[in-house]
Short mmCIF file of C-alpha atoms and ligand atoms in Angstrom, two decimals:
data_model
loop_
_atom_site.label_atom_id
_atom_site.label_comp_id
_atom_site.label_asym_id
_atom_site.label_seq_id
_atom_site.Cartn_x
_atom_site.Cartn_y
_atom_site.Cartn_z
CA UNK V 230 -7.02 25.34 -86.14
CA UNK V 231 -6.41 21.70 -85.52
CA UNK V 232 -3.94 22.39 -82.48
CA UNK V 233 -0.31 20.04 -82.17
CA UNK V 234 -1.78 19.42 -78.59
CA UNK V 235 -4.67 20.88 -76.27
CA UNK V 236 -4.19 19.66 -72.84
CA UNK V 237 -7.44 21.00 -71.88
CA UNK V 238 -9.54 18.49 -73.34
CA UNK V 239 -8.24 15.77 -71.40
CA UNK V 240 -8.43 18.09 -68.13
CA UNK V 241 -12.11 18.82 -68.65
CA UNK V 242 -13.04 15.34 -68.99
CA UNK V 243 -11.33 14.01 -65.91
CA UNK V 244 -12.20 17.43 -63.63
CA UNK V 245 -15.32 15.66 -61.94
CA UNK V 246 -12.74 12.69 -60.67
CA UNK V 247 -10.21 14.56 -60.08
CA UNK V 248 -12.04 17.25 -57.93
CA UNK V 249 -13.53 14.14 -55.64
CA UNK V 250 -9.74 12.90 -54.90
CA UNK V 251 -8.83 16.67 -54.18
CA UNK V 252 -11.53 16.83 -51.88
CA UNK V 253 -10.04 13.92 -50.04
CA UNK V 254 -6.96 15.31 -49.89
CA UNK V 255 -7.85 18.44 -48.36
CA UNK V 256 -10.04 16.59 -45.85
CA UNK V 257 -6.78 14.61 -44.86
CA UNK V 258 -4.54 17.11 -44.39
CA UNK V 259 -1.95 14.88 -45.94
CA UNK V 260 -0.23 16.83 -48.73
CA UNK V 261 2.99 15.30 -49.35
CA UNK V 262 4.37 11.90 -49.90
CA UNK V 263 1.36 10.09 -48.48
CA UNK V 264 -1.31 7.70 -49.62
CA UNK V 265 -1.93 9.27 -53.34
CA UNK V 266 1.83 8.98 -53.68
CA UNK V 267 2.19 5.74 -52.73
CA UNK V 268 -0.52 4.39 -54.69
CA UNK V 269 0.77 5.87 -57.83
CA UNK V 270 4.02 4.44 -57.28
CA UNK V 271 2.91 0.94 -56.74
CA UNK V 272 0.70 1.18 -59.49
CA UNK V 273 2.86 2.93 -62.18
CA UNK V 274 6.07 0.47 -61.11
CA UNK V 275 3.53 -2.30 -62.16
CA UNK V 276 2.81 -0.67 -65.18
CA UNK V 277 6.38 -0.09 -66.03
CA UNK V 278 7.24 -3.94 -65.13
CA UNK V 279 9.38 -2.82 -62.41
CA UNK V 280 9.84 -4.39 -58.85
CA UNK V 281 10.16 -0.46 -57.25
CA UNK V 282 9.09 2.95 -58.42
CA UNK V 283 9.91 6.41 -56.36
CA UNK V 284 7.83 9.28 -57.27
CA UNK V 285 10.20 12.51 -57.47
CA UNK V 286 9.19 16.23 -58.73
CA UNK V 287 10.31 16.01 -62.52
CA UNK V 288 11.74 14.05 -65.33
CA UNK V 289 15.11 15.77 -64.63
CA UNK V 290 14.68 15.17 -61.04
CA UNK V 291 14.42 11.44 -61.78
CA UNK V 292 17.39 10.91 -64.39
CA UNK V 293 19.60 12.92 -61.72
CA UNK V 294 18.43 10.70 -58.83
CA UNK V 295 19.05 7.66 -60.93
CA UNK V 296 22.61 8.77 -61.79
CA UNK V 297 23.26 9.59 -58.18
CA UNK V 298 22.14 6.26 -56.69
CA UNK V 299 23.99 4.66 -59.19
CA UNK V 300 27.00 6.02 -57.65
CA UNK V 301 27.74 8.43 -60.55
CA UNK V 302 29.64 11.75 -59.56
CA UNK V 303 32.75 13.72 -60.02
CA UNK V 304 35.28 12.74 -62.71
CA UNK V 305 32.49 9.89 -64.37
CA UNK V 306 31.41 10.07 -67.57
CA UNK V 307 28.09 9.35 -69.22
CA UNK V 308 27.34 8.84 -72.96
CA UNK V 309 24.23 10.39 -74.16
CA UNK V 310 22.58 10.79 -77.68
CA UNK V 311 22.93 13.70 -79.24
CA UNK V 312 19.16 14.02 -80.52
CA UNK V 313 17.23 14.48 -77.23
CA UNK V 314 16.10 17.20 -74.80
CA UNK V 315 18.55 18.90 -72.96
CA UNK V 316 17.88 17.17 -69.93
CA UNK V 317 19.09 14.28 -70.80
CA UNK V 318 22.55 15.71 -70.42
CA UNK V 319 22.10 18.17 -67.67
CA UNK V 320 21.18 15.43 -65.24
CA UNK V 321 24.52 14.18 -65.92
CA UNK V 322 26.00 17.73 -65.16
CA UNK V 323 24.05 17.78 -61.87
CA UNK V 324 25.74 15.14 -60.38
CA UNK V 325 28.96 16.65 -61.04
CA UNK V 326 29.95 14.07 -64.43
CA UNK V 327 30.67 14.93 -68.05
CA UNK V 328 28.11 14.37 -70.55
CA UNK V 329 29.97 12.39 -73.61
CA UNK V 330 27.58 13.35 -76.78
CA UNK V 331 27.51 10.77 -79.94
CA UNK V 332 25.45 10.38 -82.82
CA UNK V 333 22.30 8.92 -83.40
CA UNK V 334 21.04 6.06 -85.89
CA UNK V 335 19.45 7.68 -89.03
CA UNK V 336 16.35 5.49 -89.08
CA UNK V 337 15.55 5.11 -85.82
CA UNK V 338 16.98 8.21 -84.14
CA UNK V 339 18.36 6.04 -81.37
CA UNK V 340 21.76 6.26 -79.60
CA UNK V 341 24.24 4.52 -81.90
CA UNK V 342 25.39 1.88 -80.34
CA UNK V 343 28.73 1.59 -82.40
CA UNK V 344 29.56 4.74 -81.58
CA UNK V 345 28.75 4.15 -77.87
CA UNK V 346 31.52 1.75 -77.81
CA UNK V 347 34.21 3.87 -79.63
CA UNK V 348 33.26 6.71 -76.88
CA UNK V 349 34.13 4.63 -74.23
CA UNK V 350 36.98 5.27 -71.87
CA UNK V 351 38.06 3.92 -68.48
CA UNK V 352 35.80 6.39 -66.96
CA UNK V 353 32.52 5.72 -68.78
CA UNK V 354 30.02 4.60 -66.02
CA UNK V 355 27.09 4.87 -67.77
CA UNK V 356 25.20 5.10 -70.70
CA UNK V 357 21.62 7.26 -71.13
CA UNK V 358 19.34 5.53 -73.74
CA UNK V 359 16.38 7.80 -74.68
CA UNK V 360 13.21 6.15 -76.22
CA UNK V 361 12.77 9.34 -78.18
CA UNK V 362 9.32 10.30 -79.27
CA UNK V 363 8.25 7.31 -77.84
CA UNK V 364 10.06 4.65 -80.26
CA UNK V 365 11.89 2.14 -77.76
CA UNK V 366 15.48 1.46 -78.07
CA UNK V 367 15.94 -2.39 -78.99
CA UNK V 368 19.04 -4.60 -77.75
CA UNK V 369 20.03 -2.75 -74.86
CA UNK V 370 21.55 -5.74 -73.23
CA UNK V 371 24.36 -4.95 -75.91
CA UNK V 372 25.04 -1.78 -73.90
CA UNK V 373 24.95 -3.75 -70.27
CA UNK V 374 27.17 -6.43 -71.80
CA UNK V 375 29.56 -3.60 -71.80
CA UNK V 376 30.07 -3.38 -68.15
CA UNK V 377 28.26 0.00 -67.56
CA UNK V 378 25.03 0.79 -66.11
CA UNK V 379 22.23 1.55 -68.34
CA UNK V 380 20.01 4.39 -67.48
CA UNK V 381 16.80 4.21 -69.91
CA UNK V 382 15.09 8.00 -70.32
CA UNK V 383 11.54 7.20 -70.77
CA UNK V 384 10.12 10.13 -70.17
CA UNK V 385 8.66 10.19 -73.86
CA UNK V 386 7.83 6.40 -73.77
CA UNK V 387 5.27 5.34 -71.13
CA UNK V 388 3.81 1.97 -72.17
CA UNK V 389 6.48 1.44 -75.12
CA UNK V 390 8.78 -0.96 -72.83
CA UNK V 391 7.44 -2.93 -70.44
CA UNK V 392 10.09 -4.32 -67.70
CA UNK V 393 13.42 -2.83 -67.53
CA UNK V 394 16.52 -3.77 -69.55
CA UNK V 395 18.80 -1.35 -68.41
CA UNK V 396 19.65 -0.51 -64.70
CA UNK V 397 17.17 2.03 -63.88
CA UNK V 398 14.06 3.70 -66.05
CA UNK V 399 13.63 7.61 -65.52
CA UNK V 400 9.95 9.07 -66.56
CA UNK V 401 8.64 12.44 -66.83
CA UNK V 402 5.16 13.37 -66.14
CA UNK V 403 5.10 16.68 -67.72
CA UNK V 404 1.67 17.81 -68.67
CA UNK V 405 2.04 16.93 -72.38
CA UNK V 406 3.62 13.46 -71.95
CA UNK V 407 1.77 10.38 -72.58
CA UNK V 408 1.22 10.15 -68.90
CA UNK V 409 0.87 13.69 -68.51
CA UNK V 410 0.55 15.29 -64.97
CA UNK V 411 -1.09 18.81 -63.97
CA UNK V 412 1.91 19.98 -63.15
CA UNK V 413 5.71 18.70 -63.05
CA UNK V 414 6.19 15.10 -61.84
CA UNK V 415 8.92 12.02 -62.57
CA UNK V 416 9.55 8.85 -61.47
CA UNK V 417 12.45 6.36 -60.92
CA UNK V 418 11.69 2.71 -61.66
CA UNK V 419 14.30 -0.04 -60.48
CA UNK V 420 14.44 -3.52 -59.56
CA UNK V 421 16.84 -2.69 -57.29
CA UNK V 422 15.82 -2.28 -53.83
CA UNK V 423 19.24 -0.43 -52.79
CA UNK V 424 18.87 1.99 -55.94
CA UNK V 425 15.21 2.46 -54.75
CA UNK V 426 15.97 3.34 -51.32
CA UNK V 427 18.95 5.57 -52.12
CA UNK V 428 16.46 7.57 -54.46
CA UNK V 429 13.93 7.92 -51.72
CA UNK V 430 16.16 9.22 -49.55
CA UNK V 431 17.92 11.54 -52.21
CA UNK V 432 14.49 12.98 -52.84
CA UNK V 433 14.34 14.07 -49.04
CA UNK V 434 17.62 16.17 -48.33
CA UNK V 435 19.34 12.87 -47.80
CA UNK V 436 17.35 11.95 -44.94
CA UNK V 437 17.45 8.51 -43.61
CA UNK V 438 15.22 9.23 -40.74
CA UNK V 439 13.72 12.02 -39.20
CA UNK V 440 16.23 15.17 -38.97
CA UNK V 441 18.92 12.83 -39.65
CA UNK V 442 20.70 13.35 -42.84
CA UNK V 443 23.57 10.51 -43.80
CA UNK V 444 24.28 12.31 -47.76
CA UNK V 445 23.83 15.90 -49.00
CA UNK V 446 21.07 16.41 -51.54
CA UNK V 447 18.16 18.52 -52.16
CA UNK V 448 14.13 18.46 -52.18
CA UNK V 449 12.61 16.37 -55.07
CA UNK V 450 9.69 15.53 -54.03
CA UNK V 451 6.18 15.10 -55.94
CA UNK V 452 3.01 16.30 -54.24
CA UNK V 453 -0.08 14.64 -53.41
CA UNK V 454 -2.23 16.45 -55.60
CA UNK V 455 -0.20 15.82 -58.59
CA UNK V 456 -0.09 11.66 -57.85
CA UNK V 457 -3.97 12.21 -57.15
CA UNK V 458 -4.49 13.40 -60.80
CA UNK V 459 -1.84 10.73 -62.13
CA UNK V 460 -3.64 8.02 -59.94
CA UNK V 461 -7.31 9.38 -62.26
CA UNK V 462 -5.34 9.48 -65.35
CA UNK V 463 -3.05 6.23 -65.45
CA UNK V 464 -6.05 4.24 -66.49
CA UNK V 465 -6.37 5.77 -69.83
CA UNK V 466 -2.75 5.32 -70.77
CA UNK V 467 -3.12 2.40 -72.58
CA UNK V 468 -6.16 3.21 -74.56
CA UNK V 469 -4.32 6.67 -75.48
CA UNK V 470 -1.51 5.02 -76.83
CA UNK V 471 -3.55 3.09 -78.75
CA UNK V 472 -5.15 6.04 -80.01
CA UNK V 473 -1.72 7.73 -80.68
CA UNK V 474 -0.64 4.72 -82.86
CA UNK V 475 -3.48 4.56 -85.03
CA UNK V 476 -3.20 8.50 -85.64
CA UNK V 477 0.28 7.95 -86.43
CA UNK V 478 -0.34 5.27 -88.94
CA UNK V 479 -2.82 7.34 -90.47
CA UNK V 480 -0.50 9.71 -91.07
CA UNK V 481 2.21 7.44 -92.34
CA UNK V 482 -0.57 5.72 -94.81
CA UNK V 483 -1.43 9.61 -95.98
CA UNK V 484 1.86 10.25 -97.27
CA UNK V 485 4.45 7.22 -97.67
CA UNK V 486 7.01 9.22 -99.31
CA UNK V 487 7.75 11.13 -96.40
CA UNK V 488 10.52 9.86 -94.38
CA UNK V 489 9.24 9.17 -91.50
CA UNK V 490 10.81 7.62 -87.76
CA UNK V 491 11.08 3.76 -88.74
CA UNK V 492 8.32 1.98 -87.85
CA UNK V 493 8.14 -0.25 -84.73
CA UNK V 494 4.91 -2.03 -83.49
CA UNK V 495 5.42 -0.90 -79.77
CA UNK V 496 5.99 2.97 -80.29
CA UNK V 497 3.99 5.08 -78.50
CA UNK V 498 4.14 8.12 -80.68
CA UNK V 499 4.44 10.87 -77.86
CA UNK V 500 5.39 12.60 -80.79
CA UNK V 501 4.66 11.52 -84.60
CA UNK V 502 7.41 13.30 -86.16
CA UNK V 503 8.11 13.44 -90.29
CA UNK V 504 11.71 14.43 -91.57
CA UNK V 505 10.89 17.05 -94.26
CA UNK V 506 14.28 18.91 -95.91
CA UNK V 507 12.52 22.16 -96.58
CA UNK V 508 10.60 22.22 -92.97
CA UNK V 509 9.69 25.97 -93.51
CA UNK V 510 7.62 25.94 -96.51
CA UNK V 511 6.03 22.49 -95.35
CA UNK V 512 4.78 24.11 -91.68
CA UNK V 513 3.74 26.98 -93.82
CA UNK V 514 1.62 24.83 -95.84
CA UNK V 515 0.10 23.06 -93.23
CA UNK V 516 -0.32 26.30 -91.15
CA UNK V 517 -2.14 27.84 -94.18
CA UNK V 518 -4.83 24.74 -94.17
CA UNK V 519 -5.30 25.24 -89.77
CA UNK V 520 -2.93 22.63 -88.99
CA UNK V 521 -0.20 23.40 -85.92
CA UNK V 522 2.99 21.87 -86.08
CA UNK V 523 6.14 21.82 -83.95
CA UNK V 524 9.81 21.21 -83.69
CA UNK V 525 11.33 18.59 -81.42
CA UNK V 526 14.13 19.78 -81.04
CA UNK V 527 15.51 22.65 -83.58
CA UNK V 528 19.21 21.97 -81.94
CA UNK V 529 20.92 18.58 -81.62
CA UNK V 530 22.91 18.58 -77.72
CA UNK V 531 26.22 19.52 -80.19
CA UNK V 532 24.58 22.64 -80.87
CA UNK V 533 23.57 23.68 -77.65
CA UNK V 534 24.96 27.09 -76.74
CA UNK V 535 25.07 25.43 -72.80
CA UNK V 536 26.71 22.20 -73.72
CA UNK V 537 29.55 23.82 -75.89
CA UNK V 538 32.55 22.79 -72.79
CA UNK V 539 31.21 19.27 -73.66
CA UNK V 540 31.27 19.18 -77.50
CA UNK V 541 34.20 17.14 -78.93
CA UNK V 542 32.84 17.26 -82.46
CA UNK V 543 29.54 17.23 -84.52
CA UNK V 544 27.04 14.68 -84.89
CA UNK V 545 25.88 15.00 -88.33
CA UNK V 546 23.12 12.53 -88.18
CA UNK V 547 21.51 14.49 -85.27
CA UNK V 548 21.98 17.25 -86.35
CA UNK V 549 20.41 16.53 -89.59
CA UNK V 550 17.48 15.20 -87.73
CA UNK V 551 17.28 18.56 -85.70
CA UNK V 552 17.35 20.72 -89.03
CA UNK V 553 14.75 18.56 -90.60
CA UNK V 554 12.23 17.24 -87.84
CA UNK V 555 8.55 18.58 -87.94
CA UNK V 556 6.10 17.09 -84.95
CA UNK V 557 2.38 17.09 -85.97
CA UNK V 558 -0.58 16.87 -84.00
CA UNK V 559 -1.11 13.75 -82.50
CA UNK V 560 -2.64 13.05 -78.86
CA UNK V 561 -5.88 11.19 -78.13
CA UNK V 562 -8.26 13.80 -77.69
CA UNK V 563 -7.83 14.62 -81.70
CA UNK V 564 -11.21 14.50 -83.60
CA UNK V 565 -11.50 12.35 -86.52
CA UNK V 566 -12.26 15.06 -88.31
CA UNK V 567 -9.26 16.58 -87.31
CA UNK V 568 -7.00 13.62 -88.24
CA UNK V 569 -8.74 13.42 -91.49
CA UNK V 570 -7.63 17.16 -91.85
CA UNK V 571 -4.19 16.31 -91.35
CA UNK V 572 -4.38 13.28 -93.80
CA UNK V 573 -5.63 15.54 -96.31
CA UNK V 574 -2.95 18.36 -95.82
CA UNK V 575 0.12 15.42 -95.96
CA UNK V 576 -1.43 13.60 -98.84
CA UNK V 577 -1.30 16.97 -100.54
CA UNK V 578 2.29 18.29 -99.58
CA UNK V 579 5.06 18.64 -102.03
CA UNK V 580 6.84 16.21 -100.12
C1 PLP R 111 13.81 12.93 -73.30
C2 PLP R 111 13.44 13.91 -72.13
N1 PLP R 111 14.43 13.57 -70.84
C3 PLP R 111 13.96 14.58 -69.83
C4 PLP R 111 12.79 15.20 -69.62
C5 PLP R 111 12.82 16.10 -68.54
O1 PLP R 111 11.68 16.11 -67.89
P1 PLP R 111 10.91 16.86 -66.76
O2 PLP R 111 10.58 18.39 -67.85
O3 PLP R 111 10.07 16.60 -66.33
O4 PLP R 111 11.89 17.38 -66.25
C6 PLP R 111 12.30 15.43 -71.15
C7 PLP R 111 11.02 16.39 -71.15
O5 PLP R 111 10.91 17.65 -70.89
C8 PLP R 111 12.50 14.99 -72.17
O6 PLP R 111 11.60 14.96 -73.16
#
């Protein structure tokens, strides 16, 4: 089978360097918020083009703490796109605010800026922009000019954007991401020293100095082991993204009549997604040729049972994306033969 993703390839090829660093952590006795985490915060913030980086326990935590640090909470509204992973919206609920779900652009799958403008009320405090599948959302300045905070959900877009346009960026290092950990992890990046300080405090129970807590929060720490792994694999991110881009471009060329997410030179293809009207037949066709596929995501936010209290109407564009999207194998460790196999299957598909 050509796998949709096979993490063991990356894990095995980095195991020697990782073991050496883990040995250093064990010898030092420092397992939380120590040298590895600081090193990773500095190097990833610099990679992302931001002044500050605060490592946290997951991408969901990064979103939640970003919103909290921007002062968003009870009674506020935060606009989110209808096509994204659920954590984009649940982070809004976690700070006590209300997610307002708007539709996406049909070609790019990015949040539809016109719909953002129509959804604004006097309670709107922020918009979360998601660089979905690794395709960077353009013209974020337009949202900044509306006088709201913009949180960039960069969970799928490491390297697609350099430098922040929004107020803050939230990254996930979930193992399958372009920069994937060996467990969970995330980071808030920002150019604002006050936001960075507040996130740093919020990740340790709101503690400002030892045993003094000036606001209520929980534990959102990243472990040293996780940071050590991320330090090992960060230098491979640029070449990994380049490889993903080449693979996705081969797929597009193999069958240009398939409806692909709109091209962008800076797309980092966390996922290479095709839109197929008879999705099940297509997936079955590929499966019978030994090719695994996935669906990200089968439901738009408006269709998620848990989010029904926040749904005010359908989002037809996102819902169509959810019914048609198919993710193809696209990760740096795919072999050339595997890529060719997928290309042949795409070329022969009836789409
Ligand atoms: C767009 C998006 N936002 C947020 C998250 C949440 O990240 P994590 O799983 O690290 O909490 C994910 C990953 O699942 C994601 O894909």
